[in-house]
Coordinates of C-alpha atoms (C1' of nucleotides) in Angstrom, one line a residue:
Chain A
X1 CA 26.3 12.1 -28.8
X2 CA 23.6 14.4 -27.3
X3 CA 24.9 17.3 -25.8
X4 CA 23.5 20.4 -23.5
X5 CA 21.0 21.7 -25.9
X6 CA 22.3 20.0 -29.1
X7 CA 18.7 18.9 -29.7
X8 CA 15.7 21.1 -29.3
X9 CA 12.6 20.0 -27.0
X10 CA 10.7 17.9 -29.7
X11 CA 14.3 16.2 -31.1
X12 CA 14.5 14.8 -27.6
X13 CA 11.7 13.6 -26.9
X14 CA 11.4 11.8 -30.3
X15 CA 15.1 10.8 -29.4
X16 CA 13.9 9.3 -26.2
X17 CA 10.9 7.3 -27.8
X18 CA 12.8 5.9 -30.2
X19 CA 15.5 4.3 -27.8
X20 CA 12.2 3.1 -25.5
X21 CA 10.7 1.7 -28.5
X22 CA 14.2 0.2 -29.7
X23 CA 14.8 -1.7 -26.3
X24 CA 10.7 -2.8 -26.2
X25 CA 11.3 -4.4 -29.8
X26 CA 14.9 -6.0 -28.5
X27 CA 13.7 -7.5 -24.8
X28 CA 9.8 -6.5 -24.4
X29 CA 8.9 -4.6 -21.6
X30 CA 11.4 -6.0 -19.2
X31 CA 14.3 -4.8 -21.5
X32 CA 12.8 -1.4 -20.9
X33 CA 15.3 1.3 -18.7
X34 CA 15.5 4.9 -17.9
X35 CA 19.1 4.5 -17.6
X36 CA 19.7 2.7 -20.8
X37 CA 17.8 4.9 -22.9
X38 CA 19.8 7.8 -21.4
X39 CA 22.9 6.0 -22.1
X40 CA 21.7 5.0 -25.7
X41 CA 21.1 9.0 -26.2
X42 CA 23.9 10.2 -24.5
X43 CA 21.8 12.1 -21.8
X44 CA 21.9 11.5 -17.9
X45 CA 18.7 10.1 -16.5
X46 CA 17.5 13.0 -15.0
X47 CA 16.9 14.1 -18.6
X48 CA 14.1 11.6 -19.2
X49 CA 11.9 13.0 -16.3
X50 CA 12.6 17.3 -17.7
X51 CA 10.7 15.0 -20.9
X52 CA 8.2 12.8 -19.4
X53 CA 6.6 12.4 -16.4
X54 CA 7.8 8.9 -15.6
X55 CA 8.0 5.9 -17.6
X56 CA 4.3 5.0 -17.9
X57 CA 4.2 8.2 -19.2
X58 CA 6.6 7.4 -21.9
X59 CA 5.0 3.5 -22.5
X60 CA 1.5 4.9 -22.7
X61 CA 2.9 8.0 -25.4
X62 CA 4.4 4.6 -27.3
X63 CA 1.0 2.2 -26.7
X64 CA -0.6 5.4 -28.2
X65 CA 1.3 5.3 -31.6
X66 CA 0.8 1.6 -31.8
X67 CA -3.0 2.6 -31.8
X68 CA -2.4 5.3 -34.1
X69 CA -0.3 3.0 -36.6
X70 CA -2.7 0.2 -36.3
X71 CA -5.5 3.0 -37.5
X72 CA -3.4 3.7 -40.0
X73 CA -3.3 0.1 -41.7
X74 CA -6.8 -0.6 -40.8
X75 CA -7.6 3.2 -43.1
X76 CA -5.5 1.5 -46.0
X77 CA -8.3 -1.5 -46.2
X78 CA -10.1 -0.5 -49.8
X79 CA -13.8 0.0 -49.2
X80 CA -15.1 -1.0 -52.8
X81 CA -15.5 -5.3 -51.7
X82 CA -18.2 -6.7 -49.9
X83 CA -18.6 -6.3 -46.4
X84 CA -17.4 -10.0 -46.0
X85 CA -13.7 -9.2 -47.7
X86 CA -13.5 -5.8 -45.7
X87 CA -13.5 -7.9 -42.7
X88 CA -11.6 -10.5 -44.0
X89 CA -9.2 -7.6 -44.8
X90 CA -9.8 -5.7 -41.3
X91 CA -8.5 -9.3 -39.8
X92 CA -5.6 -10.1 -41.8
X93 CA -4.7 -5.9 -41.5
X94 CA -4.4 -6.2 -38.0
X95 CA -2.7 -10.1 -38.2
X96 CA -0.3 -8.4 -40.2
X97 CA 0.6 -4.9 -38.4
X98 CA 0.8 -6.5 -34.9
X99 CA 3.2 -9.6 -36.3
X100 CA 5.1 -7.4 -37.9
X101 CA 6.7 -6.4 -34.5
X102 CA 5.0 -9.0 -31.5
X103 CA 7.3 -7.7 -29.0
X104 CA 6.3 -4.3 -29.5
X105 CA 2.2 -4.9 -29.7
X106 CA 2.9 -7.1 -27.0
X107 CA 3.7 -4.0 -24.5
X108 CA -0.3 -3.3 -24.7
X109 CA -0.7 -6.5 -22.8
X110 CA 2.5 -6.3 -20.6
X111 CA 2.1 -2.7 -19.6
X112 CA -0.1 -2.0 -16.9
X113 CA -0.9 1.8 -15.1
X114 CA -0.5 1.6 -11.3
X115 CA -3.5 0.5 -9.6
X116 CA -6.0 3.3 -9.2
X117 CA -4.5 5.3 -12.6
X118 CA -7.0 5.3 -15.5
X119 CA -6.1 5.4 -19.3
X120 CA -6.0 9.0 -20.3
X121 CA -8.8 10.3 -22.8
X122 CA -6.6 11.2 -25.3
X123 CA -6.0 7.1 -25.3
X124 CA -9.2 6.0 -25.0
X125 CA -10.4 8.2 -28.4
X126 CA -7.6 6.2 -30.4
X127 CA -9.2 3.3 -29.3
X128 CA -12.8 4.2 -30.0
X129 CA -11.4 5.3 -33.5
X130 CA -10.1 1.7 -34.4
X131 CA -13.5 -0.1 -32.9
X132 CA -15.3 2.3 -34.8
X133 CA -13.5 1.6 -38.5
X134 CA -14.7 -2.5 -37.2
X135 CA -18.4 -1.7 -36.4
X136 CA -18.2 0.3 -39.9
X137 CA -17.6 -2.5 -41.8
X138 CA -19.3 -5.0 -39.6
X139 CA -22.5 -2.8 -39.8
X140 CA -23.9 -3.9 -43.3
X141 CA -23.6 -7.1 -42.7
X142 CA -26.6 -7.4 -40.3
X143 CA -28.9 -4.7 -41.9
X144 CA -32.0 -6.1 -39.4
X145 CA -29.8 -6.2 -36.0
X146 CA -29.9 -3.1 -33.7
X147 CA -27.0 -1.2 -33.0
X148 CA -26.1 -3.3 -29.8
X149 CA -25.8 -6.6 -31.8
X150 CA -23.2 -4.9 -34.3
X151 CA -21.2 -3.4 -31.2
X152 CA -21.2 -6.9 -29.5
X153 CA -20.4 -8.7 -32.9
X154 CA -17.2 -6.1 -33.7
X155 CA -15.7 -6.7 -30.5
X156 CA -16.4 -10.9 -31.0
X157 CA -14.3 -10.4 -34.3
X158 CA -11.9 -8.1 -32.8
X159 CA -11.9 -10.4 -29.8
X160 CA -11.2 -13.3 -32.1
X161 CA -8.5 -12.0 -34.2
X162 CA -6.5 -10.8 -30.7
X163 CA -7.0 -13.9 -29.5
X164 CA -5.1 -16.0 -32.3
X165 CA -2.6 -13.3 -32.7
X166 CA -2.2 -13.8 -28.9
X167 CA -2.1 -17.2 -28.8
X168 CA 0.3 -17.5 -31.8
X169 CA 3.2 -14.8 -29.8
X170 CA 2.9 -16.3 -26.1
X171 CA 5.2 -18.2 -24.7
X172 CA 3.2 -19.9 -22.2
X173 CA 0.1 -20.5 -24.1
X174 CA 1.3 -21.0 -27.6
X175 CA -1.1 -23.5 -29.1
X176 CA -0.9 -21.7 -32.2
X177 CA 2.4 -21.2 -34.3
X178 CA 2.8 -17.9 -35.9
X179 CA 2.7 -18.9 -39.4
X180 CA -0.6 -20.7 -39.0
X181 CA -2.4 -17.5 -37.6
X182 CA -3.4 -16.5 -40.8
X183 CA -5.7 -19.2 -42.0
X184 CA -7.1 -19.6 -38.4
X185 CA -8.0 -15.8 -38.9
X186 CA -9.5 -16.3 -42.0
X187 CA -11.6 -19.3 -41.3
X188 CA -12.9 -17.5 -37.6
X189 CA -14.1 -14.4 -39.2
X190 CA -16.0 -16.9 -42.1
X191 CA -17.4 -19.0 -39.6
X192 CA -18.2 -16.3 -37.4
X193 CA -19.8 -14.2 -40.3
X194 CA -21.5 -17.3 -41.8
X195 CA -23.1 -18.3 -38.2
X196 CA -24.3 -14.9 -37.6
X197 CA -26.3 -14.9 -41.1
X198 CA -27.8 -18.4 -40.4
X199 CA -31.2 -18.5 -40.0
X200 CA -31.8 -20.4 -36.5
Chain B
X1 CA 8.9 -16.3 11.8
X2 CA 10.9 -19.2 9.7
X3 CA 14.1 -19.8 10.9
X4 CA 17.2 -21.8 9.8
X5 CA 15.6 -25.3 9.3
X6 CA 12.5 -24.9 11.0
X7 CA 10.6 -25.5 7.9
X8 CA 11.8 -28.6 5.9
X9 CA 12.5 -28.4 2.3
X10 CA 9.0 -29.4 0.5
X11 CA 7.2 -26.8 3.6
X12 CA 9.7 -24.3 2.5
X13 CA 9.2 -24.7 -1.3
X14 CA 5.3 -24.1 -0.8
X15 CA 5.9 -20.9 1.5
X16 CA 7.8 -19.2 -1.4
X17 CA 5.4 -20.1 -3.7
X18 CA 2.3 -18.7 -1.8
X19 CA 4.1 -15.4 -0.8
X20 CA 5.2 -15.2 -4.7
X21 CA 1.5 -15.4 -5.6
X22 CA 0.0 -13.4 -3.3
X23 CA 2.4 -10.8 -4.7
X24 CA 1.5 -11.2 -8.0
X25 CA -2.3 -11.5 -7.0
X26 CA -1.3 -7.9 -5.2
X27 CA 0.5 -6.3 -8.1
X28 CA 1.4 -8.3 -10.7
X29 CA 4.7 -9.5 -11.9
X30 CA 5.9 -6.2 -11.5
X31 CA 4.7 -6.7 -8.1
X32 CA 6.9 -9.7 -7.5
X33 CA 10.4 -9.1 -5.7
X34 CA 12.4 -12.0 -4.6
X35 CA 13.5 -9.7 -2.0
X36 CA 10.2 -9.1 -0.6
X37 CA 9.2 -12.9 -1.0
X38 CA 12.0 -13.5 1.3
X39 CA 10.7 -10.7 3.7
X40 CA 7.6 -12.1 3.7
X41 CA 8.6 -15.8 4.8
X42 CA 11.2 -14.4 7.0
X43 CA 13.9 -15.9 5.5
X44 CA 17.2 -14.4 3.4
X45 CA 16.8 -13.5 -0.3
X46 CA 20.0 -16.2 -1.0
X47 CA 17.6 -19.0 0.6
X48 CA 15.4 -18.6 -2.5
X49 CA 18.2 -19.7 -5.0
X50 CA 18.4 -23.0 -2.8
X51 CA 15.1 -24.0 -3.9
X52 CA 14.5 -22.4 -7.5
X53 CA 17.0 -21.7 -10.1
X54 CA 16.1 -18.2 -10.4
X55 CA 12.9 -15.9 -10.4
X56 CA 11.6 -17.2 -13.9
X57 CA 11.8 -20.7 -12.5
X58 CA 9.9 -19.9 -9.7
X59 CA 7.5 -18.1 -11.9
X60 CA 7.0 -20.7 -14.3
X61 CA 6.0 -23.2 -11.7
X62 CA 3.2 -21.1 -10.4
X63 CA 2.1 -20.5 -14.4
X64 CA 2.3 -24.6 -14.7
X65 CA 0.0 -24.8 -11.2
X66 CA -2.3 -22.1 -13.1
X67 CA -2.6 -24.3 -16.0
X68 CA -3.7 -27.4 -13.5
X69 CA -5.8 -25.4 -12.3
X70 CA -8.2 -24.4 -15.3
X71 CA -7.7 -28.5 -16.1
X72 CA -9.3 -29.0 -13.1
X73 CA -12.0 -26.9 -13.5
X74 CA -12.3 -28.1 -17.0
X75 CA -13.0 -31.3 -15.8
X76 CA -15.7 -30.8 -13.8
X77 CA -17.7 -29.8 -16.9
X78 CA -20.4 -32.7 -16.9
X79 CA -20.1 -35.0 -19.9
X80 CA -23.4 -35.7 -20.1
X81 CA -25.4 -32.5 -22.3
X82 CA -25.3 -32.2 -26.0
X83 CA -21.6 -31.1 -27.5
X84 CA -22.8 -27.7 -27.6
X85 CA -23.7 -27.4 -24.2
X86 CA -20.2 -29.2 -23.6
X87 CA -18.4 -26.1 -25.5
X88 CA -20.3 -23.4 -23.9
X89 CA -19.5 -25.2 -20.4
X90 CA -16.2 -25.4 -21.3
X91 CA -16.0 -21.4 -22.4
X92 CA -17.8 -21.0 -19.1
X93 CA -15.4 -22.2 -17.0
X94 CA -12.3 -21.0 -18.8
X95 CA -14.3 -17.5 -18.0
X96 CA -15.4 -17.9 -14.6
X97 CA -11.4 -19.6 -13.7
X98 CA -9.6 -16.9 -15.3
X99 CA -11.9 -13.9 -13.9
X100 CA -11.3 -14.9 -10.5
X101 CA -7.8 -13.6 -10.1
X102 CA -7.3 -11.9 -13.5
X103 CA -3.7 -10.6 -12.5
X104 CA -2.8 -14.3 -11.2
X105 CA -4.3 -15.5 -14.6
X106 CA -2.5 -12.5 -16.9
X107 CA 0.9 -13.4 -15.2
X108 CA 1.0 -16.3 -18.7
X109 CA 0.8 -13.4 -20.8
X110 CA 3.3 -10.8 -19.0
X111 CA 6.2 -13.2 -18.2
X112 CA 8.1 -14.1 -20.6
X113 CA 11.0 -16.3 -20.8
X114 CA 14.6 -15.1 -21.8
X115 CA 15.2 -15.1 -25.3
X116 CA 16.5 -18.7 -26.3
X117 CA 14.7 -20.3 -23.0
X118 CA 11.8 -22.8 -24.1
X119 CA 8.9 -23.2 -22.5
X120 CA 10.2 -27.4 -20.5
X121 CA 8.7 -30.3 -21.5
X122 CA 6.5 -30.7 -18.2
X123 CA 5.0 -27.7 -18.9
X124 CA 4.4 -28.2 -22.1
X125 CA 2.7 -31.4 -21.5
X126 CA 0.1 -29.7 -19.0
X127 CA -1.0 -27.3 -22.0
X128 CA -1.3 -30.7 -24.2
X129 CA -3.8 -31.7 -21.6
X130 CA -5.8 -28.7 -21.2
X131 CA -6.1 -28.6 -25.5
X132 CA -7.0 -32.4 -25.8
X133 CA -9.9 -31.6 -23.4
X134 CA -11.3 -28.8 -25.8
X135 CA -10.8 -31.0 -28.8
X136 CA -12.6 -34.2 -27.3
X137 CA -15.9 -31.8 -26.9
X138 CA -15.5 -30.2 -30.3
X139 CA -14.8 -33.7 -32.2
X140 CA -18.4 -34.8 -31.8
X141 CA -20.0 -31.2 -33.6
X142 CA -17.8 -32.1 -36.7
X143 CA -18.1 -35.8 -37.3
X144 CA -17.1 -35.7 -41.1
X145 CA -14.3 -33.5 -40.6
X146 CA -10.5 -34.0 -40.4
X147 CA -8.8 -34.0 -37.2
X148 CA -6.6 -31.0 -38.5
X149 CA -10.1 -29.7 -38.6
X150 CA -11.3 -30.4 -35.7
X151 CA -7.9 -29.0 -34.5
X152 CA -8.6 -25.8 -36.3
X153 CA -11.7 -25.3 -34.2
X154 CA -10.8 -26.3 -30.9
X155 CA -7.8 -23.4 -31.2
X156 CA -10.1 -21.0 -32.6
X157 CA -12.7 -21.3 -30.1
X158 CA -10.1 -21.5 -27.1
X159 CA -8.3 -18.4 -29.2
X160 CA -12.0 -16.5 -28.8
X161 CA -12.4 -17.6 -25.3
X162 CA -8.8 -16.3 -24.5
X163 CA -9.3 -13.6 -26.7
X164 CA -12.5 -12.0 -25.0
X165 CA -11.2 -12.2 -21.1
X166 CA -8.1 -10.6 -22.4
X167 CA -9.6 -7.7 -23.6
X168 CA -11.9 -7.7 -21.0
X169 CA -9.2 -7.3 -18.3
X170 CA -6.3 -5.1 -20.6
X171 CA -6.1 -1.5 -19.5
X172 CA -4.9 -0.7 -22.7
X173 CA -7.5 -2.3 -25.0
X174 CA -10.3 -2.3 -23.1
X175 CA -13.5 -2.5 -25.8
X176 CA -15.1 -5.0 -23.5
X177 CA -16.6 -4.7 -19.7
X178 CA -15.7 -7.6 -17.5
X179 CA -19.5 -7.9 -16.3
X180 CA -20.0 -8.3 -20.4
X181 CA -17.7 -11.2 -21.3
X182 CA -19.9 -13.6 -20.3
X183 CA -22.6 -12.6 -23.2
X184 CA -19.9 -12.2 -25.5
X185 CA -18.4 -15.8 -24.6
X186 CA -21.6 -17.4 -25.4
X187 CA -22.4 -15.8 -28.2
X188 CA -18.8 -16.2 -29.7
X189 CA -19.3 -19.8 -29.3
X190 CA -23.0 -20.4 -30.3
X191 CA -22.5 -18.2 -33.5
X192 CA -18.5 -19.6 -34.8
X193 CA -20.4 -23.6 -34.1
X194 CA -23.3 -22.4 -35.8
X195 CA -21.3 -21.2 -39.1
X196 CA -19.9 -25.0 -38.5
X197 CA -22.6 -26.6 -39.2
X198 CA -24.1 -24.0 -41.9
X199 CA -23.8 -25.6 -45.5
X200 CA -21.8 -23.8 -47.9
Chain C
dA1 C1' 16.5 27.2 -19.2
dC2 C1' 18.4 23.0 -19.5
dC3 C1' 21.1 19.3 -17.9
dT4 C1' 24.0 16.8 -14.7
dG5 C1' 25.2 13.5 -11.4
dA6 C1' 25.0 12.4 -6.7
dA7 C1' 21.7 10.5 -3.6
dC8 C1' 18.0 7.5 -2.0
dA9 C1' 15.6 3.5 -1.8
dC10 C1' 15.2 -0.2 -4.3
dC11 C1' 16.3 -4.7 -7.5
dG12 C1' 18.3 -10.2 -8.9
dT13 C1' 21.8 -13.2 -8.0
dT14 C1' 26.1 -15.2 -6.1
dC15 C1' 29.0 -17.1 -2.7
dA16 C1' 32.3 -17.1 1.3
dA17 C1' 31.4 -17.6 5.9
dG18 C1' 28.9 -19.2 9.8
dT19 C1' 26.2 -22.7 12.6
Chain D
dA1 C1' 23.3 -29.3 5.3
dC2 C1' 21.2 -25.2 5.4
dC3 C1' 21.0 -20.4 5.7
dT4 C1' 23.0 -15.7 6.1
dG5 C1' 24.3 -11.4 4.6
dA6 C1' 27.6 -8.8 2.3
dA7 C1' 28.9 -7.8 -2.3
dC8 C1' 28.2 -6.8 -7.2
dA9 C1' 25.9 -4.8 -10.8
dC10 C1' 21.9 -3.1 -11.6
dC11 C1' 17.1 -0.3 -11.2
dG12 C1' 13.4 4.5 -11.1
dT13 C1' 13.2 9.0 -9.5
dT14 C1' 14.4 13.4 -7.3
dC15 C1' 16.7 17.6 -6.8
dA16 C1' 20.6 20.7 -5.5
dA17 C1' 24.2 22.4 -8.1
dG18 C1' 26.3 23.8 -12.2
dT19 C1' 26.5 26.2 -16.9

DNA sequence: ACCTGAACACCGTTCAAGT
DNA sequence: ACCTGAACACCGTTCAAGT
């Protein structure tokens, strides 16, 4: 396929992140290669690093889009229902963009920057976009709570819904199968929601 | 140090399995090399495929020992408080087992097993263990419930347990502080078991 | 300017040969 | 019986040399 200069700087790269992304979906992290995306794209190796600093460079510019995508389906969630169904919706939203590919969510978990290297900012502001859509719609539900008690209760919900999703992919702690996730997602974020109104 | 037969084969089993987690305690499964596991004991890296299979073997033997692990500390939890003191116990030590090596403990959600490969029965069997423990504290909060109920509960609360040290360790997802998952465990736990008990 | 491909320092795993 | 170490088929990354 590719040949000298057959593809200009941005064909490339998107080249290169779609054979990355290709071999995460096909054998997770591990089935990851420098050498077999080159081969894929018809490049030599050394191409990858005239693109890309290294390969956490390429996994983080791919973790990034999973963010970004996951913003995206989280955006789509109609704001006219209750603040009950918008979380409701927020859970089953994210249950349904991260099963859609588990391999490829999964690298979020499996990925991890040498010891010492920090997530860049441009990362961290996709993340505080997605928390902030949950604390949005978490918000109205405890009109008389400060503004800690919503942070803390977005990230039990988020917490919660990453935790079944988790449990539902892993190999080695899968006490959840995949196609029960959703009810258990459903009935956490009620239970949650209805123990957080309860008058104590 | 070891040479040829100065170790017998039970000795030699255990000194693989300690260099393998010290390297994983060091740098995760990336930082595992059976290479530099057999560097470390002094023997040659074919003396490793006497005694395990193959890398995921070894692997999955420390993951079941992990697993016996948080049993054990699960056990500990006195049996004498109410059944919500029992849960919160229970999340307690999940947390406090897990957050003392969090890249020993994360090495259940990077591995993975070959496509095909099951998780083996023995292994299996230890998870059984670990789940029947959180169910047997939960049963008593939800005496006129089914036992797919109670079920239901003990995966969601385990899921939120799970799902709160996970995020507090990721790189990638970080939303919680690992000094704040302790809070957020609690109140998790108080908040889905009060919702429990709420009437409808 | 862009890309190659050899080079370097690594892997996991196997297996004939040694003691 | 147990262990070695060479061999094979791989890695990520760099960088002089080519066009």
């Amino acid at each position: 396929m590719g040949r000298r200069s057959s593809h200009t700087a941005e064909e490339l790269r998107e080249l290169i992140l779609e054979a990355a992304t290709s071999l995460i979906s096909e054998g997770g992290l591990a089935g990851l290669s420098a050498r077999e995306i080159a081969r894929r794209i018809g490049y030599s190796p050394g191409t990858l690093y005239n693109v890309f600093e290294n390969l956490d460079d390429l996994v983080l510019t791919i973790e990034g889009r999973l963010i970004d995508g996951l913003s995206a389906e989280l955006d789509k969630v109609p704001v006219n229902g209750s603040s009950d169904e918008q979380a409701l919706a927020l859970g089953r939203a994210y249950l349904k963009y991260t099963s859609e590919n588990p391999r490829l969510w999964n690298l979020i978990f499996e990925h991890h920057l040498p010891s010492g290297r920090e997530v860049p900012p441009w990362y961290q502001q996709k993340l505080d976009v997605v928390m902030q859509r949950v604390e949005d719609v978490v918000a109205p539900l405890m009109p008389d709570r400060s503004p800690e008690d919503v942070k803390r209760s977005a990230h039990v919900l988020w917490a919660g819904v990453h935790g079944i999703t988790s449990l539902a992919t892993a190999d080695k702690l899968a006490v959840v199968t995949s196609d029960g996730a959703g009810p258990l997602v459903d009935h956490m974020i009620t239970t949650y929601l209805a123990g957080l109104e309860k008058p104590e």
